[in-house]
PDB file of C-alpha atoms in Angstrom:
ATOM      1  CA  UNK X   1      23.820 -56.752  81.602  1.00 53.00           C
ATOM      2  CA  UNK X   2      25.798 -59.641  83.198  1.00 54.00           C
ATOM      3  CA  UNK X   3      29.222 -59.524  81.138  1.00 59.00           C
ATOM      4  CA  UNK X   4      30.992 -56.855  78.949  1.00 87.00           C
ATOM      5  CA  UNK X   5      31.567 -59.196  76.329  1.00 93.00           C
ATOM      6  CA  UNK X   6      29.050 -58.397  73.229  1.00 94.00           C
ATOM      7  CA  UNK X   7      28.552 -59.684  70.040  1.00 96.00           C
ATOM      8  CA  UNK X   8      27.718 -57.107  67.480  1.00 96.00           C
ATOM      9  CA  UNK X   9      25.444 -56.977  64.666  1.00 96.00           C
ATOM     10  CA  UNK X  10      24.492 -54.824  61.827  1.00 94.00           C
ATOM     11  CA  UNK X  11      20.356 -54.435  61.165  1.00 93.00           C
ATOM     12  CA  UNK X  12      19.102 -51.682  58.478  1.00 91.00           C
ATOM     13  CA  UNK X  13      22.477 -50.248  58.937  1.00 91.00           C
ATOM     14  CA  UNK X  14      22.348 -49.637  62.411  1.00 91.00           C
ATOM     15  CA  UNK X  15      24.708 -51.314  64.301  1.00 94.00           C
ATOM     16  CA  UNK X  16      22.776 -53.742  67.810  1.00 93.00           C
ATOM     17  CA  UNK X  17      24.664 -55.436  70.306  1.00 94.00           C
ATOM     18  CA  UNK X  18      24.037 -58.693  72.783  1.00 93.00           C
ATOM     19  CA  UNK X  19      25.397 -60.395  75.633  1.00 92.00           C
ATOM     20  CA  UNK X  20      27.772 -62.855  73.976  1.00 93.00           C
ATOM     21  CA  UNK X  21      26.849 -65.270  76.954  1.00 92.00           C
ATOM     22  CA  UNK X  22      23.496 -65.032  75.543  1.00 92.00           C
ATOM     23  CA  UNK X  23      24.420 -66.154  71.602  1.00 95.00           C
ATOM     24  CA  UNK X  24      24.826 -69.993  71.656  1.00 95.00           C
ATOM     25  CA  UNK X  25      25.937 -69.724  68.153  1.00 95.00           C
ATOM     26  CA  UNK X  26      26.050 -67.536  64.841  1.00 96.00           C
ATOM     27  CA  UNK X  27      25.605 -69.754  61.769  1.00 96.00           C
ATOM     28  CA  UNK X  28      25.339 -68.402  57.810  1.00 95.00           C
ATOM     29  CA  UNK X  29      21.261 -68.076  56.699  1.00 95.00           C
ATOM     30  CA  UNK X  30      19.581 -71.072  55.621  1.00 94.00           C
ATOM     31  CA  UNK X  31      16.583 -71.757  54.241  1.00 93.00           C
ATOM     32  CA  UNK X  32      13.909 -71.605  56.779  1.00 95.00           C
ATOM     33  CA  UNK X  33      11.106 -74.408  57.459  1.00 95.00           C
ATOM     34  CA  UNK X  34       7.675 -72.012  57.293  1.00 93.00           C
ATOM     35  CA  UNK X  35       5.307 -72.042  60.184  1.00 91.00           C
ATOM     36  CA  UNK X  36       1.755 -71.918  59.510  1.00 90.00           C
ATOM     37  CA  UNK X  37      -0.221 -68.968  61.314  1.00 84.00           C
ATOM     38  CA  UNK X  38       3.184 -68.557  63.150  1.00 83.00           C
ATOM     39  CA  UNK X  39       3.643 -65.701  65.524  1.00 82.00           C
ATOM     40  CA  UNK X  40       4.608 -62.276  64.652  1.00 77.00           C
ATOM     41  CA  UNK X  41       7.647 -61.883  63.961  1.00 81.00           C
ATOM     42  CA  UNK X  42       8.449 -65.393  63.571  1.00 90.00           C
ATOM     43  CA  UNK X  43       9.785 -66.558  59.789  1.00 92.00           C
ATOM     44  CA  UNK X  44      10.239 -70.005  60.301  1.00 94.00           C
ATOM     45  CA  UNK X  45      11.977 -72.634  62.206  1.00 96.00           C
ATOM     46  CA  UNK X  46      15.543 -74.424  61.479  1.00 96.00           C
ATOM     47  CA  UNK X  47      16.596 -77.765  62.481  1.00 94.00           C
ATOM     48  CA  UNK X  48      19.772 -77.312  64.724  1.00 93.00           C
ATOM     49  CA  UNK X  49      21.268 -80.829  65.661  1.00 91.00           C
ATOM     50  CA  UNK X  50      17.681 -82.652  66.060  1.00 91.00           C
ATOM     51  CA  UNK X  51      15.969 -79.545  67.924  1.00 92.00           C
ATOM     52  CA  UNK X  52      13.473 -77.606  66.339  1.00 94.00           C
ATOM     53  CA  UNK X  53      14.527 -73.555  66.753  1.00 95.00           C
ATOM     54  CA  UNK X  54      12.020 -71.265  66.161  1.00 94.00           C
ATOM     55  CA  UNK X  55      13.413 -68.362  64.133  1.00 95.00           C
ATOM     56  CA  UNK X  56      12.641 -64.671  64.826  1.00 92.00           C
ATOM     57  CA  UNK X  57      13.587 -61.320  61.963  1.00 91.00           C
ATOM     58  CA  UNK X  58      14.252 -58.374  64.370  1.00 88.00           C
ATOM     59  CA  UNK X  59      13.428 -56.569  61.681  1.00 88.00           C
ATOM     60  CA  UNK X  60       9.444 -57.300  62.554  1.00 84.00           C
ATOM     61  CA  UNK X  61      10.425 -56.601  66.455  1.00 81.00           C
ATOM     62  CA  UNK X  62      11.834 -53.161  65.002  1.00 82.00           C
ATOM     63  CA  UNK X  63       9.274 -52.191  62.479  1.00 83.00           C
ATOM     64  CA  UNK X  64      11.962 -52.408  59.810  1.00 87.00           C
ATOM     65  CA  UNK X  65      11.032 -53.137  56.318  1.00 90.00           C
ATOM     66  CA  UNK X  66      11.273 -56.463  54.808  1.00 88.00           C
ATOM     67  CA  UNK X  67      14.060 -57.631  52.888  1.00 90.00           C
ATOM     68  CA  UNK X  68      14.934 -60.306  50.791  1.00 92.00           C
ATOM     69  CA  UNK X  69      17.449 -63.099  52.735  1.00 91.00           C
ATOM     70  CA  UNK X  70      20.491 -64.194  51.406  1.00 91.00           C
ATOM     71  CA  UNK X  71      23.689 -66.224  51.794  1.00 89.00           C
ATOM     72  CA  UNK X  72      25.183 -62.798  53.083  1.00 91.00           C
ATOM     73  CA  UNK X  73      22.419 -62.989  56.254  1.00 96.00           C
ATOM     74  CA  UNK X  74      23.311 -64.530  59.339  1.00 97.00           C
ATOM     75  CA  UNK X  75      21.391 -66.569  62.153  1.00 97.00           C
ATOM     76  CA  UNK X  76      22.098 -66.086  65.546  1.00 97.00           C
ATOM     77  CA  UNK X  77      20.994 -69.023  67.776  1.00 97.00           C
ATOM     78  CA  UNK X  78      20.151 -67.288  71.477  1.00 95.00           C
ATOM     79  CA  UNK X  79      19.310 -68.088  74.848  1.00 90.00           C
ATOM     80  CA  UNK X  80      15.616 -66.446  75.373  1.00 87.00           C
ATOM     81  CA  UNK X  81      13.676 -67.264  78.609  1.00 84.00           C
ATOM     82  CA  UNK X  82      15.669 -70.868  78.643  1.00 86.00           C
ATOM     83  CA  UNK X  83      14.578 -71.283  74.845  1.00 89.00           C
ATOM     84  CA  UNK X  84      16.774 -71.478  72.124  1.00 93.00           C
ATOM     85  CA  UNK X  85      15.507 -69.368  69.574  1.00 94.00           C
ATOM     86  CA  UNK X  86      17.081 -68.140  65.961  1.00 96.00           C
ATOM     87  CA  UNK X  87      17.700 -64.272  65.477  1.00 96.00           C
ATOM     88  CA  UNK X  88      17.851 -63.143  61.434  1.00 96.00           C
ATOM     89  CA  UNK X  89      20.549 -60.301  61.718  1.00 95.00           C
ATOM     90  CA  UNK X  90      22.421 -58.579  57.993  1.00 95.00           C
ATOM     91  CA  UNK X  91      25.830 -59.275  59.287  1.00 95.00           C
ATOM     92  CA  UNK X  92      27.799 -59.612  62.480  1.00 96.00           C
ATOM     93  CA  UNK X  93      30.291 -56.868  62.641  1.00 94.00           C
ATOM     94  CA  UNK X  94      32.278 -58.175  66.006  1.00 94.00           C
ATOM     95  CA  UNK X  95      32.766 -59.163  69.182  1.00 95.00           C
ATOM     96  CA  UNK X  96      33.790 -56.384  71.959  1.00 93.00           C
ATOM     97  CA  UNK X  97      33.754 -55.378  75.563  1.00 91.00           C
ATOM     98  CA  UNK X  98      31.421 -52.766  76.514  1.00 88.00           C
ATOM     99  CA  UNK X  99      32.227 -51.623  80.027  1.00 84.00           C
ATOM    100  CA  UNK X 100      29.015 -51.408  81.889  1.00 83.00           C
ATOM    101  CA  UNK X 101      30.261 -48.072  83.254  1.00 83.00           C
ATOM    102  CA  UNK X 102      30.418 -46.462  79.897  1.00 84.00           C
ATOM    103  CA  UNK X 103      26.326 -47.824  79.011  1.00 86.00           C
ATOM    104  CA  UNK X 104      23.551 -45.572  79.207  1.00 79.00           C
ATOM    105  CA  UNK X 105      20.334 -45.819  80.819  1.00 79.00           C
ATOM    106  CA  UNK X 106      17.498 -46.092  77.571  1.00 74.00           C
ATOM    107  CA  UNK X 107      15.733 -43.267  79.785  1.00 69.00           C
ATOM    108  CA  UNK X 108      15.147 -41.271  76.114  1.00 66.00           C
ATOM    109  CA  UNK X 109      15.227 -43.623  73.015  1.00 65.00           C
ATOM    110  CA  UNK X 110      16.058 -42.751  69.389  1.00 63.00           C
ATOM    111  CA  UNK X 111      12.195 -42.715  67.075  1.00 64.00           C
ATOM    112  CA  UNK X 112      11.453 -46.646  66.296  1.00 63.00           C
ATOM    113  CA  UNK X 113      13.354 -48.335  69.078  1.00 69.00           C
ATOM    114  CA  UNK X 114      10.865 -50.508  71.455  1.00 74.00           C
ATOM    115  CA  UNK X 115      12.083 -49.660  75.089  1.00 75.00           C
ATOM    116  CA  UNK X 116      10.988 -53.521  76.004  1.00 79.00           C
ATOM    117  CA  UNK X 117      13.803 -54.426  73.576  1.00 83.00           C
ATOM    118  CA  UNK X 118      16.154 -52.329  74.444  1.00 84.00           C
ATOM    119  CA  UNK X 119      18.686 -52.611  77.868  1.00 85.00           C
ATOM    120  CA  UNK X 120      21.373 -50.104  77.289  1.00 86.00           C
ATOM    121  CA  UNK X 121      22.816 -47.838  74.859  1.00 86.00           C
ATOM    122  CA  UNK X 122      26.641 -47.669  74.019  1.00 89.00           C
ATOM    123  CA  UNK X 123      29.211 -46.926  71.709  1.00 88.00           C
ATOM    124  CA  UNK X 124      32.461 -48.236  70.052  1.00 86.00           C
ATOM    125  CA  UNK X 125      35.174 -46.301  68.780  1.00 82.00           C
ATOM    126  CA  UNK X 126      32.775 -45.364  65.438  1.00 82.00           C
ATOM    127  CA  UNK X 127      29.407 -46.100  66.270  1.00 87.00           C
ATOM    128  CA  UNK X 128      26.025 -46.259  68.416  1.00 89.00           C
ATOM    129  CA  UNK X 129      25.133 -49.480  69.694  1.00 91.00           C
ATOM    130  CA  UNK X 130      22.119 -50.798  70.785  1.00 89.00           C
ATOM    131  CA  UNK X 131      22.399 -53.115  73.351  1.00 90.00           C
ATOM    132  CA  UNK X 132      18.955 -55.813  73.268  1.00 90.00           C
ATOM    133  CA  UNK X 133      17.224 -56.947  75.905  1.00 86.00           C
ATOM    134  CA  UNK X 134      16.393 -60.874  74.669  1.00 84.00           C
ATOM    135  CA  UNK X 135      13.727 -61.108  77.644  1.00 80.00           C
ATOM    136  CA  UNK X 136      11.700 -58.978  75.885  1.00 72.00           C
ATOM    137  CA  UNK X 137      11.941 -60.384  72.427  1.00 71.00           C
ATOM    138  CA  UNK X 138       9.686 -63.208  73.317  1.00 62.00           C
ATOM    139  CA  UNK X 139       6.843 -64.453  75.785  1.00 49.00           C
ATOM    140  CA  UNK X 140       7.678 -67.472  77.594  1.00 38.00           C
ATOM    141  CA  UNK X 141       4.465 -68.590  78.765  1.00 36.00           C
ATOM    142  CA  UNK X 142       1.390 -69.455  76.752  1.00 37.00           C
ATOM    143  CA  UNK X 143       0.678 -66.848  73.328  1.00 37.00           C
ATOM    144  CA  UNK X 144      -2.264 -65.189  73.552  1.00 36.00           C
ATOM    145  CA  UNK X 145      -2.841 -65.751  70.513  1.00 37.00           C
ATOM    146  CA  UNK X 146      -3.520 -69.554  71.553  1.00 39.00           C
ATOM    147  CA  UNK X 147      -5.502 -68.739  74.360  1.00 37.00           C
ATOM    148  CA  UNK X 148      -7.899 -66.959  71.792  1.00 32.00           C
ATOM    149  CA  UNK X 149      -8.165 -69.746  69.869  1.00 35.00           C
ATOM    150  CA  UNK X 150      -8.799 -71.833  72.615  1.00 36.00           C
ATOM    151  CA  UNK X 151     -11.480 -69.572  74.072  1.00 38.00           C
ATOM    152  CA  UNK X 152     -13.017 -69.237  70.921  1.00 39.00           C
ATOM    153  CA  UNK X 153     -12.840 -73.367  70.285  1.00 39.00           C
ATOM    154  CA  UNK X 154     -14.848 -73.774  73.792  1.00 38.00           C
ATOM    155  CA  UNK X 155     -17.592 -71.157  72.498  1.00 41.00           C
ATOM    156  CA  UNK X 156     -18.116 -72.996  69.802  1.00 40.00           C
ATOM    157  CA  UNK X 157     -18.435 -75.962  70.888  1.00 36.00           C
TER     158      UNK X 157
END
């Protein structure tokens, strides 16, 4: 982690936590533009001032269950790999410093809590916090998926 300053967020009623150098903006949910055959995880993409923002439910990335979105839901726009990329989240809750002294290696993890998406585990006055590590969230390079498809368009062919 880079900077104390976090922005945090409420999923399933646990409370998660990123660099706020990382959020580029929180907006209310909006109705999302569906992808088809999109990648796990992915619900959708938004418009955001002409760019198209893919748009990811950490609730997929954290084996969650599903719920249903509403104007209570918020969308945080992040910085992933140099992407922009939109993060469904129930609520944020605030904006803090976590000294990096008072984080704790993710050395033994709570039961459904990817260590690729986690960096650090801290607390505020009343709570856990998860603090997400956005570099593992997505792949930057090519999907697999699409290399499949590829692969299996040249076999056919």
């Amino acid at each position: 982690m880079d900077s104390d300053l976090c922005v945090l967020f409420a999923l399933n009623g646990r409370t998660y936590g990123l660099e706020a150098v990382r959020v580029l903006e929180v907006m209310g949910f909006r109705p999302l533009t569906p992808l088809p055959d999109p990648e796990p995880g992915v619900k959708g993409v938004i418009s955001l001032r002409g760019a198209i923002v893919p748009v990811v439910d950490l609730r997929s990335a954290f084996r969650l269950p599903a719920t249903a979105y509403s104007r209570f839901h918020v969308i945080l726009v992040v910085d992933v790999a140099g992407r922009r990329v939109g993060l469904i989240a129930d609520e944020i809750i605030d904006v803090t410093r976590m000294p990096r002294q008072e984080l704790q290696a993710v050395a033994s993890l709570p039961p459904g809590l990817p260590a690729h998406l986690v960096a650090a585990l801290g607390h505020t006055a009343d709570k856990p916090v998860v603090l997400l590590c956005l570099d593992g969230l997505l792949d930057p390079g090519p999907s697999t998926r699409g290399e499949r498809r590829h692969g299996q368009d040249s076999d056919h062919r």
